[in-house]
């Protein structure tokens, strides 16, 4: 019944468009006829002939209009023989235009069309001629059913419009299931879903930000098409080279090679894993990204002296790409790559070397924010058991088996931890970090909790701790005098299991699957939806359930809601505040925020975004790294030797982490400054090498 109503609404809208177009066209004909009649008073003989022709044209036009409406009523849509897909021309290989594009470009068979379309702002398609047309706007159609159009479907869409010499594009917001390049700027459209737009009639695909720049004629004239490989060296935008290669499997090169698609785009090397089947297509998830702007970037052939565990007969086809990993101690990493032939290897090495030289000559600005340092001696046994940023001190305080989360509460001069198999919340005074004997305050009803957050309310007068247990949240006010005490002042029931929490402006923000709510803490009241149900541009989230990772308060009137598939900007009313969404390169596992930078952790890397400009500015190539604090400045790297990694912000003055002057790393202890949530230091206990340093 729902599908029938949707089709009926579409047909009704089509009828309205036809009526509008028909009336508009007939008024234009009548106006022209009146002008001809006035002119006929001067030239009566010519006027008679002209009027007769115009009347016949008008009658024929009206007949065509009513015939078209009859076809719509009967469910018949005549085919438009001029509808055809656009074949791209690869300028690098010299291939001519063809009916079917390559697997990376073929969008009609492999892509899922979803819930948005972009249409021309002009009432009549005939107004579009060449590139001069009305601005393109995004029109929400989230209520339309999900579909994967075929060639026949495309013809039906295009034939609804009146036949004109130049048609306009019908852009649908699209979730591509394979790496796809923008036909306008030739850059990759990265992301897990809703990466860009595709014309339903001709297949022209582009970023949503490139829609306004795209040629308006549909299909795009051959002289206005860009090649599949086209790089703007000055802007650093576009695809320069691509091809199939082999990279080491996830378990290492000793386990063999993995087929991959390699694309050199925007002066970055993108690697996409492929299945070993013959006709397999690359996954939309980026496996690895290597930035050519990296100061240690280099490309070279592989030699036996490199000690890479590969077969000797594979050496002539191998090359390696090197980039920096840690700055202190200095550490680089190399990715061995196997080409299909020795000639292919030479081409890859030549192209990457030339592009790197071009990049250095252009003096491209390094946009990276973080410098990576090893923050602790990796030989210490306690590093291997680290779960949170301050677990080393907490383990010394109590005999807890495992710490799941730690929350430092500087306003209340206490520390809260979720620990043990029962996942209880326990509170310690800050003095426990100095090794003093202190009492442990346990919150009994928090057994089985999964997360917690702390903050202040009433302009900092009261300290608040919120603890989530399944779909319930307990809100406590904490007191610190001689002993720690608490008072539960609110219990909240969430629609489903809580996945993340944060306190913004005396409101508790709770994230759960496909949603976020804001609850007032100091007063009674209903929660505020951070995704308004009346905003149709956000309805796709409810239809595609996705986990909530975190919420960020960008300002008092704007928030960034991070889900596992996408990041969305909303205002204080829960309506979309920006038309563009934040795209992840791979499936995220954690999100950390240190204003204004968002760190998105995935299996193979950490991607850094500026939430204000929405720019992707850095990729940290650390596999399976995990954050230890909410800002993401301290991280644990479970490599062969487990390491504690410190992300130093180059934009801040001085180090957040202070190291003592001692040669014996085993005597160092890491503590957090009591008066600063984002400042840490290492110190040496008294009697073991001098007074504390860095405090």
mmCIF file of N, CA and C in Angstrom, residues 2-3 6-7 10 111-116 141-149 153 157 172-175 194 539-544:
data_model
loop_
_atom_site.group_PDB
_atom_site.id
_atom_site.type_symbol
_atom_site.label_atom_id
_atom_site.label_comp_id
_atom_site.label_asym_id
_atom_site.label_seq_id
_atom_site.Cartn_x
_atom_site.Cartn_y
_atom_site.Cartn_z
ATOM 1 N N UNK A 2 2.009 1.194 0.775
ATOM 2 C CA UNK A 2 2.905 2.331 0.858
ATOM 3 C C UNK A 2 3.550 2.614 -0.479
ATOM 4 N N UNK A 3 3.943 1.526 -1.200
ATOM 5 C CA UNK A 3 4.559 1.696 -2.516
ATOM 6 C C UNK A 3 3.573 2.296 -3.492
ATOM 7 N N UNK A 6 3.187 5.955 -2.825
ATOM 8 C CA UNK A 6 4.388 6.685 -3.289
ATOM 9 C C UNK A 6 4.346 6.886 -4.791
ATOM 10 N N UNK A 7 3.965 5.807 -5.532
ATOM 11 C CA UNK A 7 3.871 5.927 -6.997
ATOM 12 C C UNK A 7 2.792 6.925 -7.383
ATOM 13 N N UNK A 10 4.109 10.401 -6.931
ATOM 14 C CA UNK A 10 5.057 10.743 -8.000
ATOM 15 C C UNK A 10 4.309 11.081 -9.287
ATOM 16 N N UNK A 111 26.058 0.528 -7.642
ATOM 17 C CA UNK A 111 25.792 1.553 -6.652
ATOM 18 C C UNK A 111 24.346 1.522 -6.177
ATOM 19 N N UNK A 112 24.155 1.985 -4.951
ATOM 20 C CA UNK A 112 22.829 2.033 -4.355
ATOM 21 C C UNK A 112 22.350 3.471 -4.325
ATOM 22 N N UNK A 113 21.250 3.767 -5.039
ATOM 23 C CA UNK A 113 20.699 5.120 -5.056
ATOM 24 C C UNK A 113 19.843 5.299 -3.808
ATOM 25 N N UNK A 114 20.026 6.389 -3.104
ATOM 26 C CA UNK A 114 19.289 6.570 -1.868
ATOM 27 C C UNK A 114 18.769 7.982 -1.706
ATOM 28 N N UNK A 115 17.596 8.192 -1.442
ATOM 29 C CA UNK A 115 16.857 9.165 -0.675
ATOM 30 C C UNK A 115 17.136 10.632 -0.841
ATOM 31 N N UNK A 116 17.838 11.043 -1.845
ATOM 32 C CA UNK A 116 18.036 12.456 -2.114
ATOM 33 C C UNK A 116 18.118 12.597 -3.615
ATOM 34 N N UNK A 141 14.213 14.355 -1.079
ATOM 35 C CA UNK A 141 13.187 13.367 -1.442
ATOM 36 C C UNK A 141 13.408 12.102 -0.639
ATOM 37 N N UNK A 142 13.610 12.294 0.657
ATOM 38 C CA UNK A 142 13.928 11.165 1.524
ATOM 39 C C UNK A 142 12.798 10.161 1.622
ATOM 40 N N UNK A 143 11.587 10.563 1.244
ATOM 41 C CA UNK A 143 10.451 9.642 1.335
ATOM 42 C C UNK A 143 10.393 8.691 0.153
ATOM 43 N N UNK A 144 11.196 8.952 -0.886
ATOM 44 C CA UNK A 144 11.158 8.080 -2.052
ATOM 45 C C UNK A 144 11.754 6.728 -1.719
ATOM 46 N N UNK A 145 11.304 5.657 -2.372
ATOM 47 C CA UNK A 145 11.835 4.336 -2.069
ATOM 48 C C UNK A 145 13.257 4.185 -2.566
ATOM 49 N N UNK A 146 14.001 3.309 -1.883
ATOM 50 C CA UNK A 146 15.363 3.016 -2.309
ATOM 51 C C UNK A 146 15.314 2.203 -3.596
ATOM 52 N N UNK A 147 16.166 2.538 -4.546
ATOM 53 C CA UNK A 147 16.160 1.791 -5.798
ATOM 54 C C UNK A 147 17.539 1.825 -6.425
ATOM 55 N N UNK A 148 17.790 0.834 -7.246
ATOM 56 C CA UNK A 148 19.000 0.794 -8.058
ATOM 57 C C UNK A 148 18.576 0.874 -9.508
ATOM 58 N N UNK A 149 18.672 2.051 -10.122
ATOM 59 C CA UNK A 149 18.128 2.216 -11.470
ATOM 60 C C UNK A 149 18.907 1.430 -12.505
ATOM 61 N N UNK A 153 15.275 2.329 -16.483
ATOM 62 C CA UNK A 153 14.813 3.299 -15.477
ATOM 63 C C UNK A 153 15.325 4.693 -15.825
ATOM 64 N N UNK A 157 13.151 8.251 -16.500
ATOM 65 C CA UNK A 157 13.354 9.527 -15.835
ATOM 66 C C UNK A 157 13.508 10.644 -16.852
ATOM 67 N N UNK A 172 21.116 12.377 -8.108
ATOM 68 C CA UNK A 172 20.693 11.679 -6.902
ATOM 69 C C UNK A 172 21.899 11.542 -5.981
ATOM 70 N N UNK A 173 21.703 11.815 -4.697
ATOM 71 C CA UNK A 173 22.754 11.540 -3.733
ATOM 72 C C UNK A 173 22.929 10.028 -3.655
ATOM 73 N N UNK A 174 24.169 9.570 -3.791
ATOM 74 C CA UNK A 174 24.419 8.154 -4.043
ATOM 75 C C UNK A 174 25.416 7.570 -3.052
ATOM 76 N N UNK A 175 25.169 6.331 -2.636
ATOM 77 C CA UNK A 175 26.140 5.562 -1.859
ATOM 78 C C UNK A 175 26.861 4.617 -2.815
ATOM 79 N N UNK A 194 26.873 7.752 0.965
ATOM 80 C CA UNK A 194 26.477 9.091 0.514
ATOM 81 C C UNK A 194 27.686 9.940 0.102
ATOM 82 N N UNK A 539 16.344 11.678 7.638
ATOM 83 C CA UNK A 539 15.560 10.458 7.845
ATOM 84 C C UNK A 539 16.306 9.196 7.434
ATOM 85 N N UNK A 540 17.364 9.333 6.634
ATOM 86 C CA UNK A 540 18.103 8.135 6.202
ATOM 87 C C UNK A 540 18.768 7.442 7.390
ATOM 88 N N UNK A 541 19.027 8.178 8.470
ATOM 89 C CA UNK A 541 19.689 7.580 9.636
ATOM 90 C C UNK A 541 18.789 6.549 10.291
ATOM 91 N N UNK A 542 17.494 6.834 10.352
ATOM 92 C CA UNK A 542 16.555 5.882 10.943
ATOM 93 C C UNK A 542 16.396 4.642 10.074
ATOM 94 N N UNK A 543 16.526 4.810 8.742
ATOM 95 C CA UNK A 543 16.363 3.677 7.835
ATOM 96 C C UNK A 543 17.640 2.860 7.681
ATOM 97 N N UNK A 544 18.786 3.427 8.090
ATOM 98 C CA UNK A 544 20.055 2.719 8.037
ATOM 99 C C UNK A 544 20.673 2.755 9.429
#
